[in-house]
Tab-separated table of N, CA and C in Angstrom:
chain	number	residue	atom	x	y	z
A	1	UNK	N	-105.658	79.979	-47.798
A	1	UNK	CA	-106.025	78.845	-48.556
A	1	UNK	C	-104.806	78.328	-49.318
A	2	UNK	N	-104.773	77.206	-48.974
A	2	UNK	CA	-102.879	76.255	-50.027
A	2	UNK	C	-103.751	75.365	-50.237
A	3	UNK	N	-103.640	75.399	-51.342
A	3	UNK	CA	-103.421	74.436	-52.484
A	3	UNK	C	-102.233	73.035	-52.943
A	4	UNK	N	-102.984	72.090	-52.227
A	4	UNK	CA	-101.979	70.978	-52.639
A	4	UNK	C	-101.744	70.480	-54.023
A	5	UNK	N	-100.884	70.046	-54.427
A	5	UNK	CA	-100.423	69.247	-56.134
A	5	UNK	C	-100.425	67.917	-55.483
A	6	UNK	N	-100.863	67.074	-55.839
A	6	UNK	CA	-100.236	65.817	-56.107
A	6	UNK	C	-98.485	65.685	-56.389
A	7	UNK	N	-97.836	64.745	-55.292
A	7	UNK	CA	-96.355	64.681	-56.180
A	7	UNK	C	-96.489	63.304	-56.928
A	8	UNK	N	-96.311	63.531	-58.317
A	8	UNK	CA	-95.919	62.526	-59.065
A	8	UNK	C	-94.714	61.243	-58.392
A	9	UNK	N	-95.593	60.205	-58.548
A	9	UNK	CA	-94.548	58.795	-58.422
A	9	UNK	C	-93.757	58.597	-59.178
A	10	UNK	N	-92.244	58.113	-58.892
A	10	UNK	CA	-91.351	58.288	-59.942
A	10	UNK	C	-91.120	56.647	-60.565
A	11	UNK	N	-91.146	56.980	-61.755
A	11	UNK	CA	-91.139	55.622	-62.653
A	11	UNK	C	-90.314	54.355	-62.040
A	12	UNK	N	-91.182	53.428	-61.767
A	12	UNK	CA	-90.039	52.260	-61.596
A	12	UNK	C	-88.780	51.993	-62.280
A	13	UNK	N	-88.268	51.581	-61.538
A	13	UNK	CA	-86.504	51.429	-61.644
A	13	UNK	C	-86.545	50.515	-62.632
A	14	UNK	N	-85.669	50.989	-63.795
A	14	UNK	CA	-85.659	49.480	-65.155
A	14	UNK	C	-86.412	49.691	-66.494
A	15	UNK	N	-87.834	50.549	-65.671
A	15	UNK	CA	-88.464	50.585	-67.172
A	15	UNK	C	-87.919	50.714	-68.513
A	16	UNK	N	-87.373	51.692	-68.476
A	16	UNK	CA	-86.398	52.461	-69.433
A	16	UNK	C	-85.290	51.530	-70.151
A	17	UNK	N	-84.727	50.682	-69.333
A	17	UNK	CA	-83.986	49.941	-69.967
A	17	UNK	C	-84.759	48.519	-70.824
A	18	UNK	N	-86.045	48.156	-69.857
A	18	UNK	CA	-86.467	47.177	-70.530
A	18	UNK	C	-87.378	47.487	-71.963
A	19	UNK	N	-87.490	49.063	-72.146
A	19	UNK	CA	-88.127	49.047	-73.159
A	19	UNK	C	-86.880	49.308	-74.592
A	20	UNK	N	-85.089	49.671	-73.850
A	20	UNK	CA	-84.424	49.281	-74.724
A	20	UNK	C	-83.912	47.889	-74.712
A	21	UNK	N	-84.237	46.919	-74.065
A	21	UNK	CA	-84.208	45.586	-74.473
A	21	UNK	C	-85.093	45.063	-75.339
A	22	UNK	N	-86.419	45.417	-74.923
A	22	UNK	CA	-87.319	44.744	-76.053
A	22	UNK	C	-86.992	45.264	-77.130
A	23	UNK	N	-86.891	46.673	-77.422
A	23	UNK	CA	-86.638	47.273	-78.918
A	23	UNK	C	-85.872	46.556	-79.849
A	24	UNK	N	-84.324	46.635	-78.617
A	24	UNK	CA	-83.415	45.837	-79.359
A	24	UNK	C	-83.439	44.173	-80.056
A	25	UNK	N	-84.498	43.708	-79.286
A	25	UNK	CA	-84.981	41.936	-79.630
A	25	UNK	C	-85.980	42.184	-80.684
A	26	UNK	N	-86.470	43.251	-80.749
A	26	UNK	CA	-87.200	43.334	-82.038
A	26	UNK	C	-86.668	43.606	-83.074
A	27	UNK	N	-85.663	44.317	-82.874
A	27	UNK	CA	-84.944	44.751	-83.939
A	27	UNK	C	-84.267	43.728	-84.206
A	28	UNK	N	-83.576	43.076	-83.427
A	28	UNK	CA	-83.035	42.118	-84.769
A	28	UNK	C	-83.707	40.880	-85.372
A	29	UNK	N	-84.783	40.700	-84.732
A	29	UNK	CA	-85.910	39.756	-85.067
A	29	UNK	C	-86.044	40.054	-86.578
A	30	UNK	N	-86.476	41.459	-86.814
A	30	UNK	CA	-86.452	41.951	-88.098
A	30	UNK	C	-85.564	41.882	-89.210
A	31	UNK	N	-84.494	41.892	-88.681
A	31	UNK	CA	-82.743	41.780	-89.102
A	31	UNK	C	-82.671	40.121	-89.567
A	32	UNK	N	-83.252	39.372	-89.180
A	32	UNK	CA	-83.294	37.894	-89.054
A	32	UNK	C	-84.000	37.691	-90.230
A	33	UNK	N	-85.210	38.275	-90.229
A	33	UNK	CA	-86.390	37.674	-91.067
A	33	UNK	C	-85.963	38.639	-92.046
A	34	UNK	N	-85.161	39.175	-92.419
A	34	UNK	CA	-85.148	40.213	-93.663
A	34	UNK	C	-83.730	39.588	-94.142
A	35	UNK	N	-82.906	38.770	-93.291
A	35	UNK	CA	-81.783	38.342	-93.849
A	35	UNK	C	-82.128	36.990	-94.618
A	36	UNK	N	-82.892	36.096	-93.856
A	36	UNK	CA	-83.854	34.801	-94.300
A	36	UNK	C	-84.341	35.093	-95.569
A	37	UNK	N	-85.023	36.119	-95.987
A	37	UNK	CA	-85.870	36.283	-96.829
A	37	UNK	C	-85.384	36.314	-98.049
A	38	UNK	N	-84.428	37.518	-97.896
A	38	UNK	CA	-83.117	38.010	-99.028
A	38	UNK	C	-82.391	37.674	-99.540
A	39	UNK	N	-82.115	36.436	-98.706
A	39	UNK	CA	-80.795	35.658	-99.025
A	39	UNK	C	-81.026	34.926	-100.683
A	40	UNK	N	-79.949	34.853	-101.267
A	40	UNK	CA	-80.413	34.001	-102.339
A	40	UNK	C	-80.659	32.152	-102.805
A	41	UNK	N	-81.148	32.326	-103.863
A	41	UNK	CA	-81.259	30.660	-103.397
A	41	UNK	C	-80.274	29.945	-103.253
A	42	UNK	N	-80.386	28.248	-102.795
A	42	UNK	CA	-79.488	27.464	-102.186
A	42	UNK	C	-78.704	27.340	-104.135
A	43	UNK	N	-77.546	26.661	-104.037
A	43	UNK	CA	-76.854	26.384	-105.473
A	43	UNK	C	-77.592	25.528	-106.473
A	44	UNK	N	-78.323	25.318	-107.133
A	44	UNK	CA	-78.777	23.488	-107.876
A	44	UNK	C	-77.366	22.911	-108.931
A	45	UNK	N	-77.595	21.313	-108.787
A	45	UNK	CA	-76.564	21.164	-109.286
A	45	UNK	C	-76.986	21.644	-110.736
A	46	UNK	N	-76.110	21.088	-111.881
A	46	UNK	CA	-76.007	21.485	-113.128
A	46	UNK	C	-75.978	20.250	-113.920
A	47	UNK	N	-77.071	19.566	-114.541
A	47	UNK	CA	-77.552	18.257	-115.180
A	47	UNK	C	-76.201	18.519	-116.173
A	48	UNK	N	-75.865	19.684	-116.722
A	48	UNK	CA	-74.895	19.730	-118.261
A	48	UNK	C	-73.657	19.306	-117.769
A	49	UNK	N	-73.447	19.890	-116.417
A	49	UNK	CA	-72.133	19.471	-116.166
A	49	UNK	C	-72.130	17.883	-115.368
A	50	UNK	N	-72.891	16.755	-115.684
A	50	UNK	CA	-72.922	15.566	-114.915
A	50	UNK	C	-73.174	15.243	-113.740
A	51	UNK	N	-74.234	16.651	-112.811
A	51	UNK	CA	-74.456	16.389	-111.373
A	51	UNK	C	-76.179	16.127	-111.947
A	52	UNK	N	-76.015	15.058	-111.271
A	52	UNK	CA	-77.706	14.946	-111.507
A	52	UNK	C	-78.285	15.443	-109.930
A	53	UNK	N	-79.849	15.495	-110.763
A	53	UNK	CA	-80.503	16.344	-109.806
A	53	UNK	C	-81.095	15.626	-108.580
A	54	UNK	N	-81.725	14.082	-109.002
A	54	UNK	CA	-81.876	13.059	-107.620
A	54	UNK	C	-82.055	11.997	-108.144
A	55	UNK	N	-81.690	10.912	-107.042
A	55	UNK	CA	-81.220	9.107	-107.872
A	55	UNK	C	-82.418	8.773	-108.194
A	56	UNK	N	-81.859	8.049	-109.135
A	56	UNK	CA	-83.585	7.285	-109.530
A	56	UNK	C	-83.644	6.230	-108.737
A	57	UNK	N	-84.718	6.220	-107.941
A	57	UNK	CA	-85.288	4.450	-107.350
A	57	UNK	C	-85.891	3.674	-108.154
A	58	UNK	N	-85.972	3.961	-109.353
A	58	UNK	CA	-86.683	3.152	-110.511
A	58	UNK	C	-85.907	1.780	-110.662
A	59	UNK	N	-86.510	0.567	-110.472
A	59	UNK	CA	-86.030	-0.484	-111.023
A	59	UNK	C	-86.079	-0.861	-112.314
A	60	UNK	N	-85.383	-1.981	-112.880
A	60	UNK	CA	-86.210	-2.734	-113.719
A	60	UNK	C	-87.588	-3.145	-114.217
A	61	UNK	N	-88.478	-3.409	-112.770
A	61	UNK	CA	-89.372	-4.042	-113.081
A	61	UNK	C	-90.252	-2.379	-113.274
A	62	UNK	N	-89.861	-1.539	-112.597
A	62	UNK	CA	-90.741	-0.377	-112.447
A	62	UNK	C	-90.222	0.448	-114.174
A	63	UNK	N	-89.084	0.048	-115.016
A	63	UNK	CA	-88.689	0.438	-116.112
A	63	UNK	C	-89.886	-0.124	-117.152
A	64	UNK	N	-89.672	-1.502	-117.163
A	64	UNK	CA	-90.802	-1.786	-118.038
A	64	UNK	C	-92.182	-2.085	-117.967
A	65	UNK	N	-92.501	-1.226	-117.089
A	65	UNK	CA	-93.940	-0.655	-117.040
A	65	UNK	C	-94.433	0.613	-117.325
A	66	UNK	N	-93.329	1.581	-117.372
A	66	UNK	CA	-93.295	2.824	-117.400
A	66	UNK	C	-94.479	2.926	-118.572
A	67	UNK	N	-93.831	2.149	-119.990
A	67	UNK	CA	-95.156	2.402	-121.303
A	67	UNK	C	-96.496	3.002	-120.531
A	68	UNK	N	-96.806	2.552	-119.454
A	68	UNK	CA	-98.082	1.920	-119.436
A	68	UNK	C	-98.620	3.364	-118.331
A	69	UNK	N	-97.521	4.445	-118.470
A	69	UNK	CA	-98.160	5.075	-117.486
A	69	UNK	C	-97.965	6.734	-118.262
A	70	UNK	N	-99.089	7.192	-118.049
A	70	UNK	CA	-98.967	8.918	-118.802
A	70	UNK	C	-99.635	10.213	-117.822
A	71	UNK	N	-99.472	11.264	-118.329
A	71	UNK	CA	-99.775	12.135	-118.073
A	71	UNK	C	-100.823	12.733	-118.847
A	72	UNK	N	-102.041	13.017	-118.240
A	72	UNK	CA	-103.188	13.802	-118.689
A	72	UNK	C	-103.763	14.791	-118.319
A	73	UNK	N	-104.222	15.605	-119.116
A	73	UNK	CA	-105.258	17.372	-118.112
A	73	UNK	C	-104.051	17.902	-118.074
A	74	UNK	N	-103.136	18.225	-118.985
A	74	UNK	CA	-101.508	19.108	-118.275
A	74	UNK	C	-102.104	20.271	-118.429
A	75	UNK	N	-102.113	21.397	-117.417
A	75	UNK	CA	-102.288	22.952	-117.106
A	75	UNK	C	-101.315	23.426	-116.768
A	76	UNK	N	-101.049	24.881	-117.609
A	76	UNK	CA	-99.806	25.803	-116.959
A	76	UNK	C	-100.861	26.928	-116.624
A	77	UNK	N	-100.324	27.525	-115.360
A	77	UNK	CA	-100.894	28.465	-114.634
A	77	UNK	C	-99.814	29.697	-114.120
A	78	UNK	N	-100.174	31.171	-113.924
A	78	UNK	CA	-99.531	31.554	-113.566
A	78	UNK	C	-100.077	32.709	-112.516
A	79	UNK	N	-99.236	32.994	-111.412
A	79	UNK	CA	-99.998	34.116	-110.482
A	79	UNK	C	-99.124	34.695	-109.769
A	80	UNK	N	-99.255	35.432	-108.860
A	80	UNK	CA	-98.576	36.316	-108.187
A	80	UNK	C	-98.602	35.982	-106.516
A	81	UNK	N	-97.543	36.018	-106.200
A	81	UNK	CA	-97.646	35.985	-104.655
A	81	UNK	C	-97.585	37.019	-103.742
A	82	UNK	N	-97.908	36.826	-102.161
A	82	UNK	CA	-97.830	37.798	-101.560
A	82	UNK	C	-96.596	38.792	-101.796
A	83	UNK	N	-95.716	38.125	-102.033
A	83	UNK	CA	-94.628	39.228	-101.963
A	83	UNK	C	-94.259	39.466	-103.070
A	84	UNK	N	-94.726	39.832	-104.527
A	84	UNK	CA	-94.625	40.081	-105.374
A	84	UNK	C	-93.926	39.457	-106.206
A	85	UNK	N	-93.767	37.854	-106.326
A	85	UNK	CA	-93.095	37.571	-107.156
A	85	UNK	C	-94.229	36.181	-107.991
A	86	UNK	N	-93.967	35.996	-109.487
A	86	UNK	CA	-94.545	35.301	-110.500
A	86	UNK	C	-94.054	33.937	-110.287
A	87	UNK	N	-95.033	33.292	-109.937
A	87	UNK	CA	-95.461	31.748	-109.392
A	87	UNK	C	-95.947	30.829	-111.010
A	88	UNK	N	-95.349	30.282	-111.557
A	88	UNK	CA	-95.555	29.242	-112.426
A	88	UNK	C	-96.244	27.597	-111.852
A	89	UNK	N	-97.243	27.624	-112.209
A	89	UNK	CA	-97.490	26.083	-111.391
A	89	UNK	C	-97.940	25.323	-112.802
A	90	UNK	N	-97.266	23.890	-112.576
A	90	UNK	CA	-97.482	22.987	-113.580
A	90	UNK	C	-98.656	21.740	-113.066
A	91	UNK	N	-99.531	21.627	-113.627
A	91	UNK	CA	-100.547	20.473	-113.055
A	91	UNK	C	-101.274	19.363	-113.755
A	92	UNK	N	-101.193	18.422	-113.168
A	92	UNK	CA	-102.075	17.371	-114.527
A	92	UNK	C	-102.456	16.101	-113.727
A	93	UNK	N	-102.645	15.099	-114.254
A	93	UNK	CA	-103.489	13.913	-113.648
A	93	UNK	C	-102.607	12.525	-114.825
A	94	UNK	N	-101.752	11.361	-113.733
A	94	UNK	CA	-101.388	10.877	-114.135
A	94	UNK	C	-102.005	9.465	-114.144
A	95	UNK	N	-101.871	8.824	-115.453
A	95	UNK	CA	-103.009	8.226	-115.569
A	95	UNK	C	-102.193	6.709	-116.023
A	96	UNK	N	-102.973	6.044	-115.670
A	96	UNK	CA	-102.456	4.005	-115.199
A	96	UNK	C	-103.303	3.440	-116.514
A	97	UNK	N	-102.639	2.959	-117.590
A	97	UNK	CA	-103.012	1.790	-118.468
A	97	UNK	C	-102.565	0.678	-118.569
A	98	UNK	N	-101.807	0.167	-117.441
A	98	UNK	CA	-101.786	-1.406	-116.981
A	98	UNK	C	-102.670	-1.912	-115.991
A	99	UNK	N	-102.066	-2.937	-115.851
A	99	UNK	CA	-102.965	-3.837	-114.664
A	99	UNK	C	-102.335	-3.555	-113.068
A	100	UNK	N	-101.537	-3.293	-112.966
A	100	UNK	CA	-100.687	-2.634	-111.561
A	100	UNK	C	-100.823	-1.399	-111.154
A	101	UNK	N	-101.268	-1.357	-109.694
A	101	UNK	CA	-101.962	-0.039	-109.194
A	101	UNK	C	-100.065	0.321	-108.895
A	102	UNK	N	-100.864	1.769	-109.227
A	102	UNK	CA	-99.322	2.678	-108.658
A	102	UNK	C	-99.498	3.189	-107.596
A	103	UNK	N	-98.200	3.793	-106.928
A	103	UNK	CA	-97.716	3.836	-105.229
A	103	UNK	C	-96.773	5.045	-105.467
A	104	UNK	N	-96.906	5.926	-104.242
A	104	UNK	CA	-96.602	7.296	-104.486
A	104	UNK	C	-95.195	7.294	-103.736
């Protein structure tokens, strides 16, 4: 009485390397999104030192109307984000006491 084994099929040709290709595309995928993340913020200019922060499109005519326009309901809020950092949000409802509808 003999007893046969099964002979094992031998792994396709490549596997091995393609599972160190994918590794490696993952890995720096990770490397990417952890460099993105980390990085620090972009520069802002500096109002003290004479860089302003963005032009005004305000005209004249949009100057002397300004009186006529305010801010109401102002809320400060504060919370936490997914990634652990303290989120300040400022909110309110700006409110029209002239005769001219405003445009965003």
């Amino acid at each position: 009485m003999t007893e046969e084994f099964p002979i094992p099929e031998p792994a396709p040709q490549g596997s091995g390397t393609t599972r160190i290709i994918v590794a490696l595309a993952a890995a720096l995928l990770i490397l990417a999104l952890a460099f993105f993340l980390m990085r620090p913020a972009s520069k802002r200019p500096d109002p003290a030192a004479g860089e302003s922060q963005s032009q005004s499109t305000i005209g004249p005519e949009e100057r002397a109307y300004l009186p006529n326009v305010g801010v109401d309901h102002l809320e400060v809020s504060r919370a936490e984000n997914f990634l652990h950092q303290e989120v300040t949000t400022i909110s309110g409802q700006i409110a029209n006491g002239g005769a001219r509808p405003l445009a965003s």
